[in-house]
Amino acid sequence: NSKVIQTPRYLVKGQGQKAKMRCIPEKGHPVVFWYQQNKNNEFKFLINFQNQEVLQQIDMTEKRFSAECPSNSPCSLEIQSSEAGDSALYLCASSPQGGAYEQYFGPGTRLTVL
Amino acid sequence: QQQVRQSPQSLTVWEGETAILNCSYEDSTFDYFPWYHQFPGESPALLIAIRPVSNKKEDGRFTIFFNKREKKFSLHIADSQPGDSATYFCAASGASNNAGAKLTFGGGTRLTVRP
């Protein structure tokens, strides 16, 4: 069973509002990923970190999305100005090492933008 | 560009039968191929994974068959149980994704096992 913790489980925001979600990776896992899963079950990679450093991020993340993984604090993903199309399940995953290795998902934060 | 294709979209089998889920990929630098299952209202859970050095990986009732030449891999679920009913996703990652090794997912197969 995954030991990745995500909060909150559900988040409801109005358009234009900020939406922030947090993730605590599994202990000992230095690599953290954020994915978006939409209602059609399509996954979109957003950003990943190794320790506190960004490894890779997509354009969407570079514009309205911000994310960080500070040392000794939860990782976070924040949408600066929510849009209806951002409604989705946001999944955090952690991995025991960089490169192509197993990723374990947390329970997710389901965001609804009204 | 859809780099990982999954079929069928939906599959129904009877309890005790073997369910076969298929995936194909395009990027020859992919070198890690996991399968996840996801129950309604839950997040994906890692089921089993394989690397191209092997052409078969077994874990209980679950077996991955891998064909590097054809860039295809499949998940076989033997003795299917109603509790196996879920959506299954194949995925791939590797050197082409730079240091981050993000997962590229297939579109999912919704499996229903009838008692």
Tab-separated table of N, CA and C in Angstrom, chain A residues 16-114:
chain	number	residue	atom	x	y	z
A	16	GLY	N	-11.035	31.544	-11.166
A	16	GLY	CA	-10.182	32.663	-10.807
A	16	GLY	C	-9.563	32.540	-9.425
A	17	GLN	N	-10.057	31.599	-8.630
A	17	GLN	CA	-9.500	31.439	-7.281
A	17	GLN	C	-8.230	30.586	-7.309
A	18	LYS	N	-7.435	30.741	-6.259
A	18	LYS	CA	-6.255	29.891	-6.109
A	18	LYS	C	-6.672	28.533	-5.543
A	19	ALA	N	-5.971	27.517	-5.982
A	19	ALA	CA	-6.216	26.176	-5.456
A	19	ALA	C	-4.869	25.569	-5.097
A	20	LYS	N	-4.733	25.151	-3.849
A	20	LYS	CA	-3.445	24.610	-3.406
A	20	LYS	C	-3.630	23.233	-2.798
A	21	MET	N	-2.769	22.335	-3.182
A	21	MET	CA	-2.823	20.976	-2.660
A	21	MET	C	-1.413	20.541	-2.248
A	22	ARG	N	-1.372	19.614	-1.309
A	22	ARG	CA	-0.094	19.226	-0.725
A	22	ARG	C	0.152	17.730	-0.823
A	23	CYS	N	1.418	17.380	-0.731
A	23	CYS	CA	1.810	15.974	-0.854
A	23	CYS	C	3.008	15.709	0.044
A	24	ILE	N	2.927	14.650	0.812
A	24	ILE	CA	4.076	14.174	1.566
A	24	ILE	C	4.496	12.851	0.940
A	25	PRO	N	5.681	12.800	0.334
A	25	PRO	CA	6.095	11.551	-0.320
A	25	PRO	C	6.386	10.461	0.702
A	26	GLU	N	6.460	9.264	0.218
A	26	GLU	CA	6.829	8.139	1.065
A	26	GLU	C	8.223	8.378	1.626
A	27	LYS	N	8.426	8.015	2.866
A	27	LYS	CA	9.699	8.250	3.534
A	27	LYS	C	10.834	7.595	2.747
A	28	GLY	N	11.878	8.375	2.509
A	28	GLY	CA	13.022	7.834	1.787
A	28	GLY	C	12.929	7.955	0.280
A	29	HIS	N	11.817	8.489	-0.223
A	29	HIS	CA	11.647	8.678	-1.663
A	29	HIS	C	12.011	10.117	-2.025
A	30	PRO	N	13.110	10.300	-2.763
A	30	PRO	CA	13.540	11.657	-3.076
A	30	PRO	C	12.880	12.265	-4.315
A	31	VAL	N	12.185	11.443	-5.095
A	31	VAL	CA	11.620	11.931	-6.358
A	31	VAL	C	10.098	12.015	-6.233
A	32	VAL	N	9.554	13.156	-6.598
A	32	VAL	CA	8.114	13.408	-6.490
A	32	VAL	C	7.598	13.862	-7.844
A	33	PHE	N	6.449	13.293	-8.223
A	33	PHE	CA	5.791	13.628	-9.488
A	33	PHE	C	4.386	14.161	-9.207
A	34	TRP	N	3.928	15.078	-10.045
A	34	TRP	CA	2.528	15.491	-10.054
A	34	TRP	C	1.941	15.167	-11.429
A	35	TYR	N	0.765	14.540	-11.396
A	35	TYR	CA	0.014	14.227	-12.614
A	35	TYR	C	-1.414	14.742	-12.447
A	36	GLN	N	-2.028	15.004	-13.572
A	36	GLN	CA	-3.443	15.363	-13.606
A	36	GLN	C	-4.186	14.244	-14.349
A	37	GLN	N	-5.257	13.723	-13.724
A	37	GLN	CA	-6.077	12.705	-14.394
A	37	GLN	C	-7.454	13.303	-14.620
A	38	ASN	N	-7.850	13.454	-15.877
A	38	ASN	CA	-9.146	14.087	-16.148
A	38	ASN	C	-10.275	13.054	-16.136
A	39	LYS	N	-11.488	13.541	-16.366
A	39	LYS	CA	-12.653	12.661	-16.262
A	39	LYS	C	-12.667	11.575	-17.334
A	40	ASN	N	-11.869	11.738	-18.372
A	40	ASN	CA	-11.747	10.709	-19.412
A	40	ASN	C	-10.607	9.738	-19.125
A	41	ASN	N	-10.093	9.797	-17.901
A	41	ASN	CA	-8.994	8.902	-17.481
A	41	ASN	C	-7.693	9.169	-18.222
A	42	GLU	N	-7.539	10.345	-18.766
A	42	GLU	CA	-6.283	10.697	-19.425
A	42	GLU	C	-5.340	11.318	-18.391
A	43	PHE	N	-4.124	10.853	-18.395
A	43	PHE	CA	-3.121	11.356	-17.468
A	43	PHE	C	-2.257	12.409	-18.164
A	44	LYS	N	-1.955	13.467	-17.423
A	44	LYS	CA	-1.034	14.477	-17.925
A	44	LYS	C	0.027	14.717	-16.865
A	45	PHE	N	1.276	14.525	-17.241
A	45	PHE	CA	2.391	14.841	-16.350
A	45	PHE	C	2.496	16.349	-16.210
A	46	LEU	N	2.711	16.822	-14.966
A	46	LEU	CA	2.824	18.259	-14.728
A	46	LEU	C	4.246	18.680	-14.403
A	47	ILE	N	4.818	18.042	-13.388
A	47	ILE	CA	6.132	18.467	-12.911
A	47	ILE	C	6.705	17.368	-12.033
A	48	ASN	N	8.027	17.321	-11.948
A	48	ASN	CA	8.619	16.433	-10.966
A	48	ASN	C	9.856	17.058	-10.336
A	49	PHE	N	10.183	16.546	-9.163
A	49	PHE	CA	11.280	17.058	-8.353
A	49	PHE	C	12.168	15.906	-7.911
A	50	GLN	N	13.437	16.199	-7.768
A	50	GLN	CA	14.315	15.300	-7.023
A	50	GLN	C	14.862	16.122	-5.871
A	51	ASN	N	14.493	15.711	-4.681
A	51	ASN	CA	14.716	16.525	-3.490
A	51	ASN	C	14.034	17.878	-3.728
A	52	GLN	N	14.706	18.961	-3.709
A	52	GLN	CA	14.030	20.249	-3.892
A	52	GLN	C	14.136	20.800	-5.305
A	53	GLU	N	14.822	20.088	-6.183
A	53	GLU	CA	15.092	20.602	-7.520
A	53	GLU	C	14.080	20.105	-8.552
A	54	VAL	N	13.614	21.043	-9.406
A	54	VAL	CA	12.723	20.653	-10.499
A	54	VAL	C	13.523	19.897	-11.551
A	55	LEU	N	13.010	18.731	-11.912
A	55	LEU	CA	13.650	17.941	-12.967
A	55	LEU	C	13.055	18.279	-14.331
A	56	GLN	N	11.753	18.315	-14.394
A	56	GLN	CA	11.063	18.526	-15.661
A	56	GLN	C	9.675	19.084	-15.380
A	57	GLN	N	9.198	19.960	-16.250
A	57	GLN	CA	7.837	20.456	-16.099
A	57	GLN	C	7.294	20.828	-17.465
A	58	ILE	N	5.971	20.765	-17.606
A	58	ILE	CA	5.362	21.101	-18.884
A	58	ILE	C	4.996	22.584	-18.903
A	59	ASP	N	4.661	23.073	-20.087
A	59	ASP	CA	4.356	24.488	-20.243
A	59	ASP	C	3.232	24.952	-19.323
A	60	MET	N	2.193	24.119	-19.158
A	60	MET	CA	1.073	24.514	-18.315
A	60	MET	C	1.547	24.814	-16.903
A	61	THR	N	2.471	23.992	-16.440
A	61	THR	CA	2.981	24.201	-15.097
A	61	THR	C	3.785	25.493	-15.022
A	62	GLU	N	4.444	25.823	-16.106
A	62	GLU	CA	5.286	27.007	-16.076
A	62	GLU	C	4.471	28.287	-16.044
A	63	LYS	N	3.194	28.230	-16.464
A	63	LYS	CA	2.412	29.453	-16.525
A	63	LYS	C	1.486	29.638	-15.331
A	64	ARG	N	0.377	28.926	-15.245
A	64	ARG	CA	-0.580	29.152	-14.155
A	64	ARG	C	-0.332	28.279	-12.934
A	65	PHE	N	0.458	27.280	-13.110
A	65	PHE	CA	0.708	26.358	-12.012
A	65	PHE	C	2.054	26.669	-11.389
A	66	SER	N	2.123	26.519	-10.068
A	66	SER	CA	3.408	26.614	-9.395
A	66	SER	C	3.532	25.436	-8.450
A	67	ALA	N	4.737	24.984	-8.261
A	67	ALA	CA	4.948	23.827	-7.401
A	67	ALA	C	6.301	23.954	-6.728
A	68	GLU	N	6.387	23.349	-5.548
A	68	GLU	CA	7.663	23.325	-4.846
A	68	GLU	C	7.708	22.126	-3.919
A	69	CYS	N	8.924	21.745	-3.581
A	69	CYS	CA	9.160	20.648	-2.635
A	69	CYS	C	10.238	21.100	-1.666
A	70	PRO	N	9.902	21.966	-0.719
A	70	PRO	CA	10.908	22.469	0.225
A	70	PRO	C	11.370	21.355	1.158
A	71	SER	N	12.595	21.500	1.646
A	71	SER	CA	13.098	20.477	2.567
A	71	SER	C	12.311	20.549	3.876
A	72	ASN	N	12.017	19.406	4.431
A	72	ASN	CA	11.328	19.286	5.729
A	72	ASN	C	9.919	19.873	5.739
A	73	SER	N	9.323	20.007	4.557
A	73	SER	CA	7.938	20.470	4.446
A	73	SER	C	7.254	19.697	3.331
A	74	PRO	N	5.907	19.656	3.352
A	74	PRO	CA	5.233	18.954	2.248
A	74	PRO	C	5.511	19.627	0.907
A	75	CYS	N	5.467	18.820	-0.139
A	75	CYS	CA	5.472	19.371	-1.492
A	75	CYS	C	4.101	20.010	-1.729
A	76	SER	N	4.032	20.946	-2.652
A	76	SER	CA	2.756	21.588	-2.950
A	76	SER	C	2.638	21.871	-4.431
A	77	LEU	N	1.380	21.887	-4.877
A	77	LEU	CA	1.032	22.286	-6.236
A	77	LEU	C	-0.060	23.332	-6.103
A	78	GLU	N	0.110	24.465	-6.736
A	78	GLU	CA	-0.872	25.526	-6.624
A	78	GLU	C	-1.257	26.026	-8.002
A	79	ILE	N	-2.545	26.181	-8.205
A	79	ILE	CA	-3.053	26.787	-9.430
A	79	ILE	C	-3.388	28.233	-9.084
A	80	GLN	N	-2.760	29.162	-9.756
A	80	GLN	CA	-2.886	30.571	-9.391
A	80	GLN	C	-4.277	31.125	-9.669
A	81	SER	N	-4.869	30.747	-10.769
A	81	SER	CA	-6.178	31.249	-11.168
A	81	SER	C	-6.932	30.079	-11.813
A	82	SER	N	-7.779	29.443	-11.017
A	82	SER	CA	-8.415	28.208	-11.475
A	82	SER	C	-9.373	28.443	-12.633
A	83	GLU	N	-9.377	27.484	-13.544
A	83	GLU	CA	-10.297	27.504	-14.673
A	83	GLU	C	-11.121	26.213	-14.640
A	84	ALA	N	-12.283	26.249	-15.292
A	84	ALA	CA	-13.165	25.076	-15.286
A	84	ALA	C	-12.442	23.828	-15.798
A	85	GLY	N	-11.576	24.019	-16.771
A	85	GLY	CA	-10.842	22.900	-17.349
A	85	GLY	C	-9.812	22.289	-16.411
A	86	ASP	N	-9.574	22.925	-15.277
A	86	ASP	CA	-8.627	22.379	-14.299
A	86	ASP	C	-9.283	21.339	-13.398
A	87	SER	N	-10.598	21.211	-13.487
A	87	SER	CA	-11.290	20.203	-12.681
A	87	SER	C	-10.770	18.824	-13.052
A	88	ALA	N	-10.223	18.123	-12.061
A	88	ALA	CA	-9.573	16.843	-12.333
A	88	ALA	C	-9.105	16.249	-11.014
A	89	LEU	N	-8.556	15.051	-11.109
A	89	LEU	CA	-7.901	14.415	-9.966
A	89	LEU	C	-6.412	14.700	-10.077
A	90	TYR	N	-5.851	15.312	-9.062
A	90	TYR	CA	-4.429	15.622	-9.070
A	90	TYR	C	-3.707	14.581	-8.215
A	91	LEU	N	-2.799	13.905	-8.864
A	91	LEU	CA	-2.113	12.776	-8.248
A	91	LEU	C	-0.657	13.110	-7.995
A	92	CYS	N	-0.237	12.827	-6.796
A	92	CYS	CA	1.171	12.930	-6.428
A	92	CYS	C	1.726	11.518	-6.342
A	93	ALA	N	2.891	11.311	-6.880
A	93	ALA	CA	3.548	10.012	-6.791
A	93	ALA	C	4.975	10.216	-6.313
A	94	SER	N	5.495	9.234	-5.606
A	94	SER	CA	6.901	9.317	-5.216
A	94	SER	C	7.636	8.061	-5.668
A	95	SER	N	8.927	8.206	-5.821
A	95	SER	CA	9.755	7.120	-6.337
A	95	SER	C	11.037	7.033	-5.517
A	96	PRO	N	11.546	5.817	-5.318
A	96	PRO	CA	12.724	5.666	-4.460
A	96	PRO	C	14.024	6.176	-5.082
A	97	GLN	N	14.012	6.397	-6.394
A	97	GLN	CA	15.212	6.941	-7.009
A	97	GLN	C	14.881	7.557	-8.359
A	98	GLY	N	15.814	8.360	-8.862
A	98	GLY	CA	15.616	8.957	-10.167
A	98	GLY	C	15.713	7.929	-11.267
A	99	GLY	N	15.383	8.331	-12.467
A	99	GLY	CA	15.379	7.386	-13.577
A	99	GLY	C	14.050	6.671	-13.660
A	100	ALA	N	14.004	5.634	-14.468
A	100	ALA	CA	12.753	4.924	-14.710
A	100	ALA	C	12.558	3.842	-13.652
A	101	TYR	N	11.861	4.204	-12.585
A	101	TYR	CA	11.606	3.264	-11.503
A	101	TYR	C	10.170	3.368	-11.048
A	102	GLU	N	9.798	2.485	-10.133
A	102	GLU	CA	8.405	2.430	-9.704
A	102	GLU	C	7.974	3.744	-9.066
A	103	GLN	N	6.739	4.116	-9.357
A	103	GLN	CA	6.131	5.309	-8.784
A	103	GLN	C	4.885	4.874	-8.030
A	104	TYR	N	4.751	5.400	-6.819
A	104	TYR	CA	3.623	5.057	-5.957
A	104	TYR	C	2.766	6.300	-5.773
A	105	PHE	N	1.487	6.127	-6.057
A	105	PHE	CA	0.578	7.271	-6.012
A	105	PHE	C	-0.079	7.441	-4.656
A	106	GLY	N	-0.312	8.703	-4.292
A	106	GLY	CA	-1.151	9.015	-3.159
A	106	GLY	C	-2.608	8.926	-3.551
A	107	PRO	N	-3.517	9.197	-2.606
A	107	PRO	CA	-4.952	9.072	-2.885
A	107	PRO	C	-5.495	10.131	-3.831
A	108	GLY	N	-4.743	11.218	-4.020
A	108	GLY	CA	-5.189	12.257	-4.940
A	108	GLY	C	-5.985	13.360	-4.281
A	109	THR	N	-6.004	14.502	-4.937
A	109	THR	CA	-6.869	15.619	-4.564
A	109	THR	C	-7.810	15.856	-5.732
A	110	ARG	N	-9.111	15.715	-5.454
A	110	ARG	CA	-10.092	15.946	-6.526
A	110	ARG	C	-10.505	17.405	-6.495
A	111	LEU	N	-10.131	18.124	-7.532
A	111	LEU	CA	-10.444	19.550	-7.639
A	111	LEU	C	-11.661	19.746	-8.523
A	112	THR	N	-12.610	20.504	-8.007
A	112	THR	CA	-13.773	20.916	-8.795
A	112	THR	C	-13.761	22.429	-8.877
A	113	VAL	N	-13.753	22.951	-10.089
A	113	VAL	CA	-13.792	24.396	-10.294
A	113	VAL	C	-15.168	24.754	-10.831
A	114	LEU	N	-15.895	25.525	-10.045
A	114	LEU	CA	-17.293	25.839	-10.406
A	114	LEU	C	-17.370	26.973	-11.407
